Amino acid sequence: MQTPSRPAGAQRRGIARRRAILDAAEVLLGEQGYEAATLKAIGERAGIPVASVYHYFSHRHQVEAELLRRHAHELDSRIGATLEEKRPHTLSGVADAVIDPLLDYFRGHPSCAELWFKGSSETVGEHVRAFDEAQAERVWRLLVARDLVPADLPVLVVQLAFEVGNRLFEAAFRRSPEGDDATIHEARRIVIAYVESYVIEGRVRRS
């Protein structure tokens, strides 16, 4: 015999409570930082008994994963839109088209920066790595298609550029809640110089 479906009103309340928990987590992360965003504190902020919070999220890492999925989807859209709008045809232009929307988003969403750079769970690490790998694949294809790098450039090079950039962004947001401008500037230089070294190497091989 089939289990009766939940009444529509109960489903709506469940969705509303889930959203309230996630929204409360966002606020706590942005205002008080990663360590403060426990399930107990999230429930108190949302006005929901902690037992009910556990009904929707059995561990804070599940909250983090849901929030990171939201942020990663938005970041992916913004980077894609910037690459489409600006259509960069230089290495520095491509770097800026990736770095600028990331920086703007992290500055406008401190909760995301807290999760991205201070989250200590394997869940957070997996989501950040997956995002970086997907963006590296996108950028690698664009660089090759626009003949900005040698056609045989390994995708690993761009993946490592993203990993280095992520570490430098982490350092920038450790130095300042807004992301230290000097560190971001150095991140641009390092990432561009690293990829450009393969362009120079390719020219030498062809000469």
GROMACS .gro file of N, CA, C and O in nm, residues 90-186:
model
  388
   90THR      N    1   4.263   3.832  -2.477
   90THR     CA    2   4.398   3.828  -2.421
   90THR      C    3   4.395   3.745  -2.294
   90THR      O    4   4.289   3.727  -2.233
   91LEU      N    5   4.511   3.695  -2.253
   91LEU     CA    6   4.517   3.618  -2.129
   91LEU      C    7   4.474   3.702  -2.010
   91LEU      O    8   4.397   3.657  -1.924
   92SER      N    9   4.521   3.827  -2.005
   92SER     CA   10   4.484   3.913  -1.893
   92SER      C   11   4.335   3.944  -1.894
   92SER      O   12   4.271   3.953  -1.789
   93GLY      N   13   4.278   3.958  -2.014
   93GLY     CA   14   4.135   3.983  -2.024
   93GLY      C   15   4.053   3.865  -1.974
   93GLY      O   16   3.951   3.884  -1.905
   94VAL      N   17   4.095   3.744  -2.006
   94VAL     CA   18   4.026   3.625  -1.958
   94VAL      C   19   4.039   3.615  -1.806
   94VAL      O   20   3.941   3.587  -1.736
   95ALA      N   21   4.160   3.641  -1.755
   95ALA     CA   22   4.180   3.636  -1.610
   95ALA      C   23   4.088   3.736  -1.539
   95ALA      O   24   4.025   3.703  -1.438
   96ASP      N   25   4.081   3.856  -1.593
   96ASP     CA   26   3.994   3.958  -1.531
   96ASP      C   27   3.847   3.918  -1.538
   96ASP      O   28   3.771   3.944  -1.443
   97ALA      N   29   3.807   3.855  -1.648
   97ALA     CA   30   3.667   3.815  -1.664
   97ALA      C   31   3.627   3.704  -1.567
   97ALA      O   32   3.508   3.682  -1.543
   98VAL      N   33   3.725   3.635  -1.512
   98VAL     CA   34   3.698   3.534  -1.409
   98VAL      C   35   3.714   3.594  -1.270
   98VAL      O   36   3.629   3.576  -1.182
   99ILE      N   37   3.823   3.666  -1.250
   99ILE     CA   38   3.855   3.718  -1.116
   99ILE      C   39   3.757   3.826  -1.072
   99ILE      O   40   3.712   3.827  -0.957
  100ASP      N   41   3.721   3.918  -1.161
  100ASP     CA   42   3.636   4.031  -1.121
  100ASP      C   43   3.499   3.988  -1.069
  100ASP      O   44   3.456   4.034  -0.962
  101PRO      N   45   3.425   3.900  -1.140
  101PRO     CA   46   3.296   3.858  -1.084
  101PRO      C   47   3.311   3.777  -0.955
  101PRO      O   48   3.227   3.788  -0.865
  102LEU      N   49   3.418   3.698  -0.943
  102LEU     CA   50   3.442   3.625  -0.818
  102LEU      C   51   3.464   3.723  -0.703
  102LEU      O   52   3.403   3.711  -0.597
  103LEU      N   53   3.550   3.821  -0.726
  103LEU     CA   54   3.580   3.918  -0.621
  103LEU      C   55   3.458   3.998  -0.583
  103LEU      O   56   3.429   4.016  -0.463
  104ASP      N   57   3.383   4.046  -0.681
  104ASP     CA   58   3.261   4.123  -0.652
  104ASP      C   59   3.161   4.039  -0.572
  104ASP      O   60   3.096   4.090  -0.479
  105TYR      N   61   3.149   3.911  -0.609
  105TYR     CA   62   3.051   3.826  -0.541
  105TYR      C   63   3.093   3.800  -0.397
  105TYR      O   64   3.011   3.809  -0.305
  106PHE      N   65   3.218   3.767  -0.375
  106PHE     CA   66   3.265   3.741  -0.239
  106PHE      C   67   3.251   3.866  -0.151
  106PHE      O   68   3.216   3.856  -0.033
  107ARG      N   69   3.277   3.981  -0.210
  107ARG     CA   70   3.263   4.105  -0.133
  107ARG      C   71   3.117   4.135  -0.102
  107ARG      O   72   3.085   4.188   0.005
  108GLY      N   73   3.029   4.103  -0.194
  108GLY     CA   74   2.887   4.129  -0.172
  108GLY      C   75   2.816   4.022  -0.092
  108GLY      O   76   2.705   4.044  -0.045
  109HIS      N   77   2.881   3.906  -0.077
  109HIS     CA   78   2.822   3.793  -0.004
  109HIS      C   79   2.925   3.739   0.095
  109HIS      O   80   2.988   3.635   0.070
  110PRO      N   81   2.944   3.810   0.206
  110PRO     CA   82   3.045   3.765   0.304
  110PRO      C   83   3.018   3.625   0.357
  110PRO      O   84   3.112   3.555   0.396
  111SER      N   85   2.893   3.582   0.358
  111SER     CA   86   2.863   3.445   0.402
  111SER      C   87   2.929   3.343   0.310
  111SER      O   88   2.978   3.239   0.355
  112CYS      N   89   2.930   3.373   0.181
  112CYS     CA   90   2.993   3.284   0.084
  112CYS      C   91   3.145   3.280   0.106
  112CYS      O   92   3.207   3.173   0.104
  113ALA      N   93   3.205   3.397   0.128
  113ALA     CA   94   3.349   3.403   0.153
  113ALA      C   95   3.385   3.324   0.279
  113ALA      O   96   3.488   3.254   0.283
  114GLU      N   97   3.302   3.333   0.383
  114GLU     CA   98   3.328   3.259   0.506
  114GLU      C   99   3.328   3.108   0.478
  114GLU      O  100   3.417   3.036   0.524
  115LEU      N  101   3.230   3.061   0.405
  115LEU     CA  102   3.223   2.920   0.373
  115LEU      C  103   3.339   2.878   0.283
  115LEU      O  104   3.405   2.777   0.306
  116TRP      N  105   3.362   2.955   0.180
  116TRP     CA  106   3.459   2.920   0.075
  116TRP      C  107   3.601   2.910   0.131
  116TRP      O  108   3.675   2.818   0.097
  117PHE      N  109   3.637   3.006   0.217
  117PHE     CA  110   3.775   3.015   0.262
  117PHE      C  111   3.800   2.965   0.404
  117PHE      O  112   3.914   2.938   0.441
  118LYS      N  113   3.694   2.954   0.485
  118LYS     CA  114   3.714   2.911   0.623
  118LYS      C  115   3.643   2.781   0.657
  118LYS      O  116   3.666   2.726   0.765
  119GLY      N  117   3.560   2.734   0.566
  119GLY     CA  118   3.491   2.608   0.591
  119GLY      C  119   3.590   2.494   0.608
  119GLY      O  120   3.678   2.476   0.523
  120SER      N  121   3.577   2.420   0.715
  120SER     CA  122   3.676   2.317   0.747
  120SER      C  123   3.633   2.176   0.711
  120SER      O  124   3.712   2.082   0.723
  121SER      N  125   3.510   2.159   0.667
  121SER     CA  126   3.461   2.023   0.641
  121SER      C  127   3.504   1.975   0.503
  121SER      O  128   3.531   2.054   0.412
  122GLU      N  129   3.507   1.844   0.487
  122GLU     CA  130   3.538   1.785   0.357
  122GLU      C  131   3.430   1.822   0.256
  122GLU      O  132   3.458   1.835   0.136
  123THR      N  133   3.307   1.840   0.304
  123THR     CA  134   3.197   1.881   0.216
  123THR      C  135   3.229   2.011   0.146
  123THR      O  136   3.212   2.025   0.025
  124VAL      N  137   3.276   2.109   0.223
  124VAL     CA  138   3.313   2.239   0.166
  124VAL      C  139   3.426   2.222   0.065
  124VAL      O  140   3.422   2.274  -0.047
  125GLY      N  141   3.529   2.148   0.105
  125GLY     CA  142   3.643   2.127   0.016
  125GLY      C  143   3.603   2.063  -0.116
  125GLY      O  144   3.651   2.104  -0.223
  126GLU      N  145   3.515   1.965  -0.110
  126GLU     CA  146   3.471   1.896  -0.232
  126GLU      C  147   3.396   1.991  -0.325
  126GLU      O  148   3.416   1.988  -0.447
  127HIS      N  149   3.309   2.074  -0.269
  127HIS     CA  150   3.233   2.167  -0.352
  127HIS      C  151   3.323   2.272  -0.416
  127HIS      O  152   3.305   2.307  -0.533
  128VAL      N  153   3.418   2.323  -0.340
  128VAL     CA  154   3.509   2.424  -0.395
  128VAL      C  155   3.595   2.362  -0.505
  128VAL      O  156   3.614   2.423  -0.612
  129ARG      N  157   3.647   2.242  -0.483
  129ARG     CA  158   3.729   2.176  -0.585
  129ARG      C  159   3.647   2.149  -0.711
  129ARG      O  160   3.696   2.170  -0.823
  130ALA      N  161   3.524   2.103  -0.693
  130ALA     CA  162   3.440   2.075  -0.809
  130ALA      C  163   3.413   2.202  -0.889
  130ALA      O  164   3.414   2.201  -1.013
  131PHE      N  165   3.388   2.313  -0.818
  131PHE     CA  166   3.364   2.440  -0.887
  131PHE      C  167   3.488   2.483  -0.965
  131PHE      O  168   3.480   2.520  -1.082
  132ASP      N  169   3.605   2.479  -0.899
  132ASP     CA  170   3.728   2.521  -0.965
  132ASP      C  171   3.758   2.435  -1.088
  132ASP      O  172   3.801   2.486  -1.192
  133GLU      N  173   3.736   2.305  -1.077
  133GLU     CA  174   3.763   2.217  -1.191
  133GLU      C  175   3.671   2.246  -1.308
  133GLU      O  176   3.713   2.245  -1.424
  134ALA      N  177   3.545   2.273  -1.278
  134ALA     CA  178   3.448   2.304  -1.386
  134ALA      C  179   3.485   2.436  -1.454
  134ALA      O  180   3.480   2.447  -1.577
  135GLN      N  181   3.523   2.536  -1.375
  135GLN     CA  182   3.561   2.665  -1.433
  135GLN      C  183   3.692   2.654  -1.511
  135GLN      O  184   3.709   2.717  -1.615
  136ALA      N  185   3.785   2.574  -1.460
  136ALA     CA  186   3.912   2.555  -1.530
  136ALA      C  187   3.889   2.491  -1.667
  136ALA      O  188   3.951   2.532  -1.766
  137GLU      N  189   3.799   2.394  -1.672
  137GLU     CA  190   3.765   2.330  -1.800
  137GLU      C  191   3.705   2.432  -1.896
  137GLU      O  192   3.741   2.436  -2.015
  138ARG      N  193   3.617   2.516  -1.846
  138ARG     CA  194   3.554   2.620  -1.929
  138ARG      C  195   3.660   2.716  -1.984
  138ARG      O  196   3.662   2.746  -2.104
  139VAL      N  197   3.749   2.763  -1.897
  139VAL     CA  198   3.850   2.860  -1.937
  139VAL      C  199   3.951   2.797  -2.033
  139VAL      O  200   3.993   2.860  -2.131
  140TRP      N  201   3.991   2.674  -2.004
  140TRP     CA  202   4.085   2.605  -2.093
  140TRP      C  203   4.029   2.595  -2.234
  140TRP      O  204   4.100   2.623  -2.332
  141ARG      N  205   3.904   2.556  -2.247
  141ARG     CA  206   3.842   2.544  -2.380
  141ARG      C  207   3.839   2.680  -2.450
  141ARG      O  208   3.864   2.689  -2.570
  142LEU      N  209   3.808   2.785  -2.375
  142LEU     CA  210   3.804   2.919  -2.433
  142LEU      C  211   3.943   2.963  -2.480
  142LEU      O  212   3.959   3.018  -2.590
  143LEU      N  213   4.044   2.941  -2.397
  143LEU     CA  214   4.181   2.981  -2.431
  143LEU      C  215   4.230   2.910  -2.556
  143LEU      O  216   4.292   2.972  -2.644
  144VAL      N  217   4.201   2.782  -2.566
  144VAL     CA  218   4.243   2.705  -2.684
  144VAL      C  219   4.164   2.750  -2.807
  144VAL      O  220   4.221   2.770  -2.915
  145ALA      N  221   4.033   2.768  -2.792
  145ALA     CA  222   3.949   2.807  -2.905
  145ALA      C  223   3.989   2.942  -2.962
  145ALA      O  224   3.981   2.964  -3.084
  146ARG      N  225   4.034   3.034  -2.875
  146ARG     CA  226   4.073   3.168  -2.921
  146ARG      C  227   4.222   3.179  -2.949
  146ARG      O  228   4.275   3.288  -2.967
  147ASP      N  229   4.290   3.064  -2.951
  147ASP     CA  230   4.432   3.058  -2.985
  147ASP      C  231   4.517   3.146  -2.893
  147ASP      O  232   4.615   3.207  -2.937
  148LEU      N  233   4.478   3.151  -2.766
  148LEU     CA  234   4.554   3.230  -2.669
  148LEU      C  235   4.661   3.147  -2.600
  148LEU      O  236   4.750   3.202  -2.533
  149VAL      N  237   4.652   3.016  -2.613
  149VAL     CA  238   4.751   2.924  -2.558
  149VAL      C  239   4.778   2.817  -2.662
  149VAL      O  240   4.698   2.798  -2.754
  150PRO      N  241   4.889   2.743  -2.650
  150PRO     CA  242   4.913   2.633  -2.744
  150PRO      C  243   4.799   2.532  -2.740
  150PRO      O  244   4.740   2.506  -2.635
  151ALA      N  245   4.767   2.476  -2.855
  151ALA     CA  246   4.655   2.382  -2.865
  151ALA      C  247   4.677   2.258  -2.778
  151ALA      O  248   4.580   2.194  -2.737
  152ASP      N  249   4.803   2.226  -2.749
  152ASP     CA  250   4.831   2.108  -2.668
  152ASP      C  251   4.852   2.141  -2.521
  152ASP      O  252   4.902   2.057  -2.444
  153LEU      N  253   4.812   2.261  -2.480
  153LEU     CA  254   4.826   2.297  -2.339
  153LEU      C  255   4.745   2.200  -2.253
  153LEU      O  256   4.624   2.185  -2.272
  154PRO      N  257   4.808   2.134  -2.155
  154PRO     CA  258   4.731   2.042  -2.069
  154PRO      C  259   4.628   2.119  -1.986
  154PRO      O  260   4.657   2.228  -1.936
  155VAL      N  261   4.510   2.062  -1.971
  155VAL     CA  262   4.408   2.126  -1.889
  155VAL      C  263   4.457   2.138  -1.745
  155VAL      O  264   4.413   2.226  -1.669
  156LEU      N  265   4.550   2.051  -1.705
  156LEU     CA  266   4.606   2.057  -1.570
  156LEU      C  267   4.666   2.195  -1.540
  156LEU      O  268   4.659   2.243  -1.427
  157VAL      N  269   4.724   2.258  -1.641
  157VAL     CA  270   4.785   2.391  -1.620
  157VAL      C  271   4.679   2.490  -1.572
  157VAL      O  272   4.702   2.565  -1.476
  158VAL      N  273   4.564   2.491  -1.636
  158VAL     CA  274   4.458   2.584  -1.598
  158VAL      C  275   4.397   2.543  -1.464
  158VAL      O  276   4.361   2.627  -1.382
  159GLN      N  277   4.387   2.412  -1.441
  159GLN     CA  278   4.337   2.366  -1.311
  159GLN      C  279   4.427   2.413  -1.197
  159GLN      O  280   4.379   2.459  -1.093
  160LEU      N  281   4.559   2.405  -1.218
  160LEU     CA  282   4.653   2.449  -1.115
  160LEU      C  283   4.648   2.601  -1.099
  160LEU      O  284   4.662   2.653  -0.988
  161ALA      N  285   4.626   2.672  -1.210
  161ALA     CA  286   4.612   2.818  -1.202
  161ALA      C  287   4.493   2.855  -1.114
  161ALA      O  288   4.501   2.948  -1.032
  162PHE      N  289   4.384   2.781  -1.129
  162PHE     CA  290   4.267   2.806  -1.044
  162PHE      C  291   4.297   2.774  -0.899
  162PHE      O  292   4.255   2.846  -0.808
  163GLU      N  293   4.369   2.664  -0.876
  163GLU     CA  294   4.400   2.626  -0.738
  163GLU      C  295   4.489   2.731  -0.672
  163GLU      O  296   4.466   2.768  -0.556
  164VAL      N  297   4.587   2.778  -0.745
  164VAL     CA  298   4.674   2.884  -0.692
  164VAL      C  299   4.593   3.011  -0.666
  164VAL      O  300   4.606   3.075  -0.562
  165GLY      N  301   4.508   3.045  -0.763
  165GLY     CA  302   4.425   3.164  -0.746
  165GLY      C  303   4.334   3.153  -0.625
  165GLY      O  304   4.315   3.251  -0.551
  166ASN      N  305   4.279   3.035  -0.601
  166ASN     CA  306   4.191   3.015  -0.486
  166ASN      C  307   4.268   3.036  -0.356
  166ASN      O  308   4.218   3.097  -0.261
  167ARG      N  309   4.391   2.985  -0.350
  167ARG     CA  310   4.473   3.002  -0.229
  167ARG      C  311   4.506   3.149  -0.206
  167ARG      O  312   4.509   3.196  -0.091
  168LEU      N  313   4.533   3.221  -0.313
  168LEU     CA  314   4.566   3.363  -0.299
  168LEU      C  315   4.442   3.445  -0.262
  168LEU      O  316   4.453   3.540  -0.185
  169PHE      N  317   4.327   3.407  -0.313
  169PHE     CA  318   4.202   3.471  -0.271
  169PHE      C  319   4.180   3.447  -0.121
  169PHE      O  320   4.138   3.537  -0.048
  170GLU      N  321   4.207   3.325  -0.078
  170GLU     CA  322   4.195   3.294   0.064
  170GLU      C  323   4.284   3.385   0.147
  170GLU      O  324   4.242   3.437   0.251
  171ALA      N  325   4.408   3.405   0.101
  171ALA     CA  326   4.500   3.494   0.172
  171ALA      C  327   4.447   3.637   0.173
  171ALA      O  328   4.458   3.709   0.273
  172ALA      N  329   4.389   3.681   0.060
  172ALA     CA  330   4.336   3.817   0.051
  172ALA      C  331   4.223   3.839   0.150
  172ALA      O  332   4.215   3.944   0.216
  173PHE      N  333   4.134   3.740   0.164
  173PHE     CA  334   4.021   3.755   0.255
  173PHE      C  335   4.060   3.726   0.400
  173PHE      O  336   3.987   3.762   0.491
  174ARG      N  337   4.175   3.664   0.420
  174ARG     CA  338   4.227   3.651   0.555
  174ARG      C  339   4.287   3.785   0.601
  174ARG      O  340   4.277   3.821   0.718
  175ARG      N  341   4.345   3.857   0.507
  175ARG     CA  342   4.406   3.987   0.540
  175ARG      C  343   4.302   4.096   0.560
  175ARG      O  344   4.323   4.192   0.633
  176SER      N  345   4.189   4.082   0.490
  176SER     CA  346   4.084   4.183   0.499
  176SER      C  347   3.949   4.120   0.469
  176SER      O  348   3.939   4.039   0.375
  177PRO      N  349   3.845   4.156   0.544
  177PRO     CA  350   3.711   4.102   0.514
  177PRO      C  351   3.663   4.136   0.374
  177PRO      O  352   3.577   4.067   0.318
  178GLU      N  353   3.717   4.243   0.318
  178GLU     CA  354   3.678   4.286   0.184
  178GLU      C  355   3.766   4.226   0.075
  178GLU      O  356   3.745   4.250  -0.043
  179GLY      N  357   3.868   4.152   0.114
  179GLY     CA  358   3.962   4.098   0.016
  179GLY      C  359   4.070   4.201  -0.012
  179GLY      O  360   4.045   4.300  -0.081
  180ASP      N  361   4.187   4.180   0.041
  180ASP     CA  362   4.297   4.275   0.029
  180ASP      C  363   4.333   4.301  -0.117
  180ASP      O  364   4.368   4.208  -0.192
  181ASP      N  365   4.325   4.428  -0.160
  181ASP     CA  366   4.347   4.464  -0.301
  181ASP      C  367   4.488   4.427  -0.348
  181ASP      O  368   4.506   4.381  -0.462
  182ALA      N  369   4.587   4.450  -0.264
  182ALA     CA  370   4.726   4.423  -0.305
  182ALA      C  371   4.745   4.273  -0.330
  182ALA      O  372   4.813   4.233  -0.427
  183THR      N  373   4.685   4.190  -0.246
  183THR     CA  374   4.697   4.045  -0.264
  183THR      C  375   4.623   3.999  -0.390
  183THR      O  376   4.673   3.913  -0.464
  184ILE      N  377   4.507   4.057  -0.414
  184ILE     CA  378   4.433   4.024  -0.537
  184ILE      C  379   4.514   4.064  -0.659
  184ILE      O  380   4.519   3.991  -0.760
  185HIS      N  381   4.579   4.180  -0.653
  185HIS     CA  382   4.664   4.225  -0.764
  185HIS      C  383   4.774   4.125  -0.792
  185HIS      O  384   4.801   4.090  -0.908
  186GLU      N  385   4.838   4.077  -0.685
  186GLU     CA  386   4.945   3.978  -0.702
  186GLU      C  387   4.889   3.846  -0.756
  186GLU      O  388   4.955   3.777  -0.834
   0.00000   0.00000   0.00000
